[in-house]
mmCIF file of C-alpha atoms in Angstrom:
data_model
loop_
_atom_site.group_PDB
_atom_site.id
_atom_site.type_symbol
_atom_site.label_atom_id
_atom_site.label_comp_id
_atom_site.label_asym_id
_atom_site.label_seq_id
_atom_site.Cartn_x
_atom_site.Cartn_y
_atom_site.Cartn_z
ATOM 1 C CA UNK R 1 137.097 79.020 124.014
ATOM 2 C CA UNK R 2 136.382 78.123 127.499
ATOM 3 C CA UNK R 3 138.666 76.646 129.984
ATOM 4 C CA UNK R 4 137.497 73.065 129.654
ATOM 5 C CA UNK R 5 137.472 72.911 126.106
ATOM 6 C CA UNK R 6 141.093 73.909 126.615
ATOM 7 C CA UNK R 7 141.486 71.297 129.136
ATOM 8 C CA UNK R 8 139.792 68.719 126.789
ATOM 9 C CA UNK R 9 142.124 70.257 123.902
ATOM 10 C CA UNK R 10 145.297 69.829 125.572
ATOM 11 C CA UNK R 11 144.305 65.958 126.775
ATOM 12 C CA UNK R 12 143.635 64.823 123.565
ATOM 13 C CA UNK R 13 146.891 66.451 122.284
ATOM 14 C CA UNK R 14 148.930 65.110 124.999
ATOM 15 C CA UNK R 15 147.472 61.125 125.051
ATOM 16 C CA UNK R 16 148.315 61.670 120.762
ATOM 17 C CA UNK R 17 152.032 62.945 121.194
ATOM 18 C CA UNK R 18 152.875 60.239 123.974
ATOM 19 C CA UNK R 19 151.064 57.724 121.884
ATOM 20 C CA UNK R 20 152.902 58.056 118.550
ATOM 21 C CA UNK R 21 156.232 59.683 120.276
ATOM 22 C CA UNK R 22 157.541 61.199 117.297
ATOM 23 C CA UNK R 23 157.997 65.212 116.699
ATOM 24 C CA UNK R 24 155.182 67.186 114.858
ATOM 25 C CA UNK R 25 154.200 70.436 114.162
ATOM 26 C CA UNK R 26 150.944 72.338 115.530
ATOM 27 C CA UNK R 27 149.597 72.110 111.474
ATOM 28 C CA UNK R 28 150.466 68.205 111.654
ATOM 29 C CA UNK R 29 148.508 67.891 115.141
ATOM 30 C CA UNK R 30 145.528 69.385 113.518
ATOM 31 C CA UNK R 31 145.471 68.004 110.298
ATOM 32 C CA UNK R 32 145.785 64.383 111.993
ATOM 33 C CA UNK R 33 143.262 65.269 115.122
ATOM 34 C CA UNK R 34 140.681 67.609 113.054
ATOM 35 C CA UNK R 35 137.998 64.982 111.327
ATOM 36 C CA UNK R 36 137.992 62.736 114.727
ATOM 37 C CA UNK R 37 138.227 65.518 117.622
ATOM 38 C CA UNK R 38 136.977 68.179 115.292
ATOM 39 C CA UNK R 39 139.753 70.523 116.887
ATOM 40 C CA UNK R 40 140.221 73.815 115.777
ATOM 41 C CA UNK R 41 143.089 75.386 114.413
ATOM 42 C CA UNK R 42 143.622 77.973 117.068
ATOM 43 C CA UNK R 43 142.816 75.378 119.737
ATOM 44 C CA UNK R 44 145.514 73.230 118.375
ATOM 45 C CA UNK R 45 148.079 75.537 118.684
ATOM 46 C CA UNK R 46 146.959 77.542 121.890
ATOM 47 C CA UNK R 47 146.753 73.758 123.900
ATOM 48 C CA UNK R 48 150.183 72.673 122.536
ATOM 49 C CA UNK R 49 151.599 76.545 123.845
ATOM 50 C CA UNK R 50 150.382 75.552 127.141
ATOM 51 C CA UNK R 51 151.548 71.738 127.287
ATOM 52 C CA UNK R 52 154.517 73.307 126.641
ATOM 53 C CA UNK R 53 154.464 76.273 129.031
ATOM 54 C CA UNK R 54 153.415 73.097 131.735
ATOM 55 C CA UNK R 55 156.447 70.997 130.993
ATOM 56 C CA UNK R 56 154.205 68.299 129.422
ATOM 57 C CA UNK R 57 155.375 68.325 125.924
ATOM 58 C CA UNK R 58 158.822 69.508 124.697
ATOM 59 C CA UNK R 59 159.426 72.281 122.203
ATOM 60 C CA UNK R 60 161.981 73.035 119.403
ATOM 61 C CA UNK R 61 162.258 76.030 116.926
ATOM 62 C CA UNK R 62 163.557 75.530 113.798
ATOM 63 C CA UNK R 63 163.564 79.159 112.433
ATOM 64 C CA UNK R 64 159.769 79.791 112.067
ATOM 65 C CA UNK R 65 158.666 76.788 112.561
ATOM 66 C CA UNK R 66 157.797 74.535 115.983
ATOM 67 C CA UNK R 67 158.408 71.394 116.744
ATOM 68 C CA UNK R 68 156.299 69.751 119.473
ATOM 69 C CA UNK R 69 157.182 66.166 120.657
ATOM 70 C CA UNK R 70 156.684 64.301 123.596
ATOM 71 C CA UNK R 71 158.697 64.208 126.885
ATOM 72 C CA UNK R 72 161.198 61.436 126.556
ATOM 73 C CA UNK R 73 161.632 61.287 130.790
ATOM 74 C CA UNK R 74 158.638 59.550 131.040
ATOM 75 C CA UNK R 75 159.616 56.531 128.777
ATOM 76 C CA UNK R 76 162.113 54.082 130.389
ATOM 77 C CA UNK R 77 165.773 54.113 129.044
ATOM 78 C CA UNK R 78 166.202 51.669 126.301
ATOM 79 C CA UNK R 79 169.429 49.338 126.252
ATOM 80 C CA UNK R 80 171.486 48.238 123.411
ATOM 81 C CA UNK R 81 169.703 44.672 123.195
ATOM 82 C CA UNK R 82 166.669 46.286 123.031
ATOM 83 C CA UNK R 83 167.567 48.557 120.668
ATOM 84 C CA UNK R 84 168.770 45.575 118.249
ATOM 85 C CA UNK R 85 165.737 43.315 119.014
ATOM 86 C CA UNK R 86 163.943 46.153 118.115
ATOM 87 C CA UNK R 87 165.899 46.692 114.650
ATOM 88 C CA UNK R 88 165.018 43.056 113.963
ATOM 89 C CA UNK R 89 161.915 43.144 114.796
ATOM 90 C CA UNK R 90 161.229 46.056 112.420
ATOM 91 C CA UNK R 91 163.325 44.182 109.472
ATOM 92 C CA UNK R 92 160.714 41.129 110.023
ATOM 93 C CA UNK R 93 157.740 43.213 109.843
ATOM 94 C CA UNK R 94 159.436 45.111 106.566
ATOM 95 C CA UNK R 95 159.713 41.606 105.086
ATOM 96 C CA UNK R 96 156.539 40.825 106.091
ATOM 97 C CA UNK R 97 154.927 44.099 104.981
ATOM 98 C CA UNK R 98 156.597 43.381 101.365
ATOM 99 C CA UNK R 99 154.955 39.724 101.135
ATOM 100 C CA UNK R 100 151.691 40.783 102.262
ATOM 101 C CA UNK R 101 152.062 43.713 99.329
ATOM 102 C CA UNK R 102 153.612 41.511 96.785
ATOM 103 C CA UNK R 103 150.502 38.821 97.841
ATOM 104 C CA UNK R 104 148.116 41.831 97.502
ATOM 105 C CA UNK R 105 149.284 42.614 94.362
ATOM 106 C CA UNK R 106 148.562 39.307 92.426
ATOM 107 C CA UNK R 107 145.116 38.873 93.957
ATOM 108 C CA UNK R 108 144.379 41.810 92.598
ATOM 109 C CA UNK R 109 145.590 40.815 88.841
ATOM 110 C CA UNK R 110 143.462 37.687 89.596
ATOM 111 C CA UNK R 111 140.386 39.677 90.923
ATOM 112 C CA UNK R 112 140.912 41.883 87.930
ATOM 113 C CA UNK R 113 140.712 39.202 85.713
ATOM 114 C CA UNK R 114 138.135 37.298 86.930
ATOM 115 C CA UNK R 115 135.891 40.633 86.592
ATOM 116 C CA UNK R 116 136.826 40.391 83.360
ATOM 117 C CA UNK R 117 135.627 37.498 82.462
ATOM 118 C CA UNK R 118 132.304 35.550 82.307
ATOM 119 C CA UNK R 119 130.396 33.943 84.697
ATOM 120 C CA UNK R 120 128.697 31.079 84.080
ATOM 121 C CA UNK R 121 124.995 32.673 83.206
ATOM 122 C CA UNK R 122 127.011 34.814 80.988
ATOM 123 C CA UNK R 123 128.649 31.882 79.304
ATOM 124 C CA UNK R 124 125.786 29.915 78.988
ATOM 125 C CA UNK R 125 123.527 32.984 77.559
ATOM 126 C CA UNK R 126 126.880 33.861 74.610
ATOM 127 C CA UNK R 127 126.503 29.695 74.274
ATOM 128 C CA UNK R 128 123.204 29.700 73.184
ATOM 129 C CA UNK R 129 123.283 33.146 71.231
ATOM 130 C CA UNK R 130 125.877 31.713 68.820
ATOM 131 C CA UNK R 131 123.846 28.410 68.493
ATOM 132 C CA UNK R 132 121.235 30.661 67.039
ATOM 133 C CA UNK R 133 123.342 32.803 64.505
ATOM 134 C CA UNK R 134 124.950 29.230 63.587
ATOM 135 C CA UNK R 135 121.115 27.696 62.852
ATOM 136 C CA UNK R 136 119.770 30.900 61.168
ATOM 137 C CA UNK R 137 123.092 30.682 58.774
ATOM 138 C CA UNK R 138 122.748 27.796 57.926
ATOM 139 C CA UNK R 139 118.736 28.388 57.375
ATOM 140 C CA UNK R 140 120.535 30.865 55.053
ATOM 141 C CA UNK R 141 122.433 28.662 53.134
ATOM 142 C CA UNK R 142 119.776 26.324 52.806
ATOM 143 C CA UNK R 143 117.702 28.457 50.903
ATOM 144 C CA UNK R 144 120.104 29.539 48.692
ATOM 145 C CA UNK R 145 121.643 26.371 47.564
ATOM 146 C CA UNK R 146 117.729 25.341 47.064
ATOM 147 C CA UNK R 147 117.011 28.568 44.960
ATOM 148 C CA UNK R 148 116.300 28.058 40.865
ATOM 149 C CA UNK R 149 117.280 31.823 40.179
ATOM 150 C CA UNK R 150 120.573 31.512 40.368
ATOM 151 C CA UNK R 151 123.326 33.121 37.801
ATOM 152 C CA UNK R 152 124.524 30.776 35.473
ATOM 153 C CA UNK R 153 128.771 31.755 34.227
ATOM 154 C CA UNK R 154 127.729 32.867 31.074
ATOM 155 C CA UNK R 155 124.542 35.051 32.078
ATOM 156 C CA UNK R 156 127.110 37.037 34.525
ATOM 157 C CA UNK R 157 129.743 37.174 31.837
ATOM 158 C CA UNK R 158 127.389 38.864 29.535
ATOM 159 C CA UNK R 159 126.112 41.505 32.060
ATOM 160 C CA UNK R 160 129.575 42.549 32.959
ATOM 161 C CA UNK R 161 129.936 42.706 29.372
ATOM 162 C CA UNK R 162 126.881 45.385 28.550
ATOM 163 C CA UNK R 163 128.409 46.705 31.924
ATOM 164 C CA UNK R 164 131.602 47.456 30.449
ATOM 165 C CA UNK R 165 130.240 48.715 26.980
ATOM 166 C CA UNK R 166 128.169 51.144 29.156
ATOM 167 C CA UNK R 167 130.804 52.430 31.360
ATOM 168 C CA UNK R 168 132.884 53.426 28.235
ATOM 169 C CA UNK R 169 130.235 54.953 26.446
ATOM 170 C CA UNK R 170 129.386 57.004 30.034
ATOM 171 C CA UNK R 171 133.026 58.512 29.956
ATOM 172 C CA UNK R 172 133.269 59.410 26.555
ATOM 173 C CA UNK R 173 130.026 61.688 26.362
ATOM 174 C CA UNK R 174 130.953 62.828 29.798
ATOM 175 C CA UNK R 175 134.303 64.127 28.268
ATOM 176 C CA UNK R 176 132.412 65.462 25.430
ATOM 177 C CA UNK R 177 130.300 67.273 27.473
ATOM 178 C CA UNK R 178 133.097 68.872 29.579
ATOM 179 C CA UNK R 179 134.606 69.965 26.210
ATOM 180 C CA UNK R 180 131.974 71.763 24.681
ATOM 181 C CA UNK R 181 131.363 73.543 28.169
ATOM 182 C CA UNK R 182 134.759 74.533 28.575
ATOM 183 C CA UNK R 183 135.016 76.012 24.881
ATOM 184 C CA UNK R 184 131.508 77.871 25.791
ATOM 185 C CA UNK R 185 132.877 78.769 28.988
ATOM 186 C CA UNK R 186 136.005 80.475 27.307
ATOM 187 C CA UNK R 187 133.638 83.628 26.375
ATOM 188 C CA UNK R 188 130.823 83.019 28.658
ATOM 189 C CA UNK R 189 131.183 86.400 31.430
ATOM 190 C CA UNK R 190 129.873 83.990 34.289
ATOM 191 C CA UNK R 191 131.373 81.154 36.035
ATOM 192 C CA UNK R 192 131.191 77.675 35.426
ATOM 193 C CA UNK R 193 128.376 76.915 38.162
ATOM 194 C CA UNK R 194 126.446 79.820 37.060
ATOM 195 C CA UNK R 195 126.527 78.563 33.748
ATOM 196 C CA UNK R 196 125.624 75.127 34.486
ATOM 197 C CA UNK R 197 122.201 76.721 37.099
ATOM 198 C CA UNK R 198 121.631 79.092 33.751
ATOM 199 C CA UNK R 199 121.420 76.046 31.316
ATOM 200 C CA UNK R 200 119.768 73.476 34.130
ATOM 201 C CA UNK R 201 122.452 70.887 33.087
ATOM 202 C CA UNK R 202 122.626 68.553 36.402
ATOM 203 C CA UNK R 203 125.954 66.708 36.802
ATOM 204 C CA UNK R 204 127.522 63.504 38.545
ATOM 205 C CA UNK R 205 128.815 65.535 40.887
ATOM 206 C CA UNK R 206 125.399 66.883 41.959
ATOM 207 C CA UNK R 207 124.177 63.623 42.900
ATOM 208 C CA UNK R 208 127.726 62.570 44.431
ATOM 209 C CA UNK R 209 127.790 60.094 41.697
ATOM 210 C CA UNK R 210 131.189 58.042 40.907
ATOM 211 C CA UNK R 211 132.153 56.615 37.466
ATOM 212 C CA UNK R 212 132.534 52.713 38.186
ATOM 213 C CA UNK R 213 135.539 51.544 37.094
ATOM 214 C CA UNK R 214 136.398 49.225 34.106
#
């Protein structure tokens, strides 16, 4: 690194620490100055070493760890009614921080909600989209209350009749069936779905068919 990028280095460092006045380590200095002044690690800590040497910045060790911060003799002393005007100050701008947030917060609820609702096009499009359904149902129900095909009481009664009789008769030569295949079955050397392949007997079950019920 060259002697003016260490001069440039150090400048930058030294306007930051005697702008914000508050202690930091090399890492913090970088991490904070890196994306603007694209500043180097190495830089960093080599221009904060020589602030220091100079007298420009202060210096503590905690263990392994510096602490850079800037010289307090260039600030003028502060009083005690500065001090408090100061505290007060700071307690306004904490109340006023905590409206602003609690104001931020419930425009965004509304903003939230108002995304999640419809505009006006929308409305008028879902409007005229159920005016259709409505029309073509009742198109529907038009033609069907003018059909002449329709099932009188006693024409369903006897279907579900025959229906019924059918059913019943299904079951019992379905339960015949299984009989006589499990009495084969009992000396047959094969298994049941060999048997049934063997014979070329095709069941419900093949055909994923269910026995209505009565």
């Amino acid at each position: 690194m060259s002697k003016k990028d260490n001069t440039d280095s150090a400048a930058v460092i030294l306007a930051y620490l005697n702008a914000k006045n508050r202690p930091y380590s090399s890492q913090d200095v970088f991490c904070n100055l890196q994306s603007q002044h694209g500043l180097g690690r190495t830089a960093v800590v080599k221009s904060m070493d020589l602030l220091a040497l100079e007298g420009k910045i202060k210096e503590k060790t905690y263990g392994k760890q510096k602490i850079y911060f800037a010289d307090q003799a260039q600030f003028k002393d502060v009083n005690d009614a500065e001090l408090k005007a100061m505290d007060v100050r700071i307690a306004s701008l904490n109340e006023e921080m905590q409206a602003l947030s609690q104001s931020c917060g419930q425009l965004n609820a509304e903003l939230k909600e108002l995304n999640n609702s419809l505009t006006r096009e929308e409305m008028v499009s879902e409007i005229a989209r159920l005016r259709d359904e409505c029309s073509e149902c009742h198109k529907r129900l038009d033609r069907i209350k003018s059909a002449n095909n329709h099932v009188t009481p006693e024409e369903k009664d006897k279907v579900l009749k025959e229906h019924n009789v059918y059913v019943k008769e299904w079951r019992k030569r379905k339960r015949l069936t299984s009989d006589i295949m499990d009495t084969i079955l009992e000396g047959y050397p094969k298994s049941k779905k060999e048997f049934l392949e063997e014979v070329g007997v095709e069941t419900d079950e093949d055909y994923k068919v269910v026995l209505p019920t009565l």
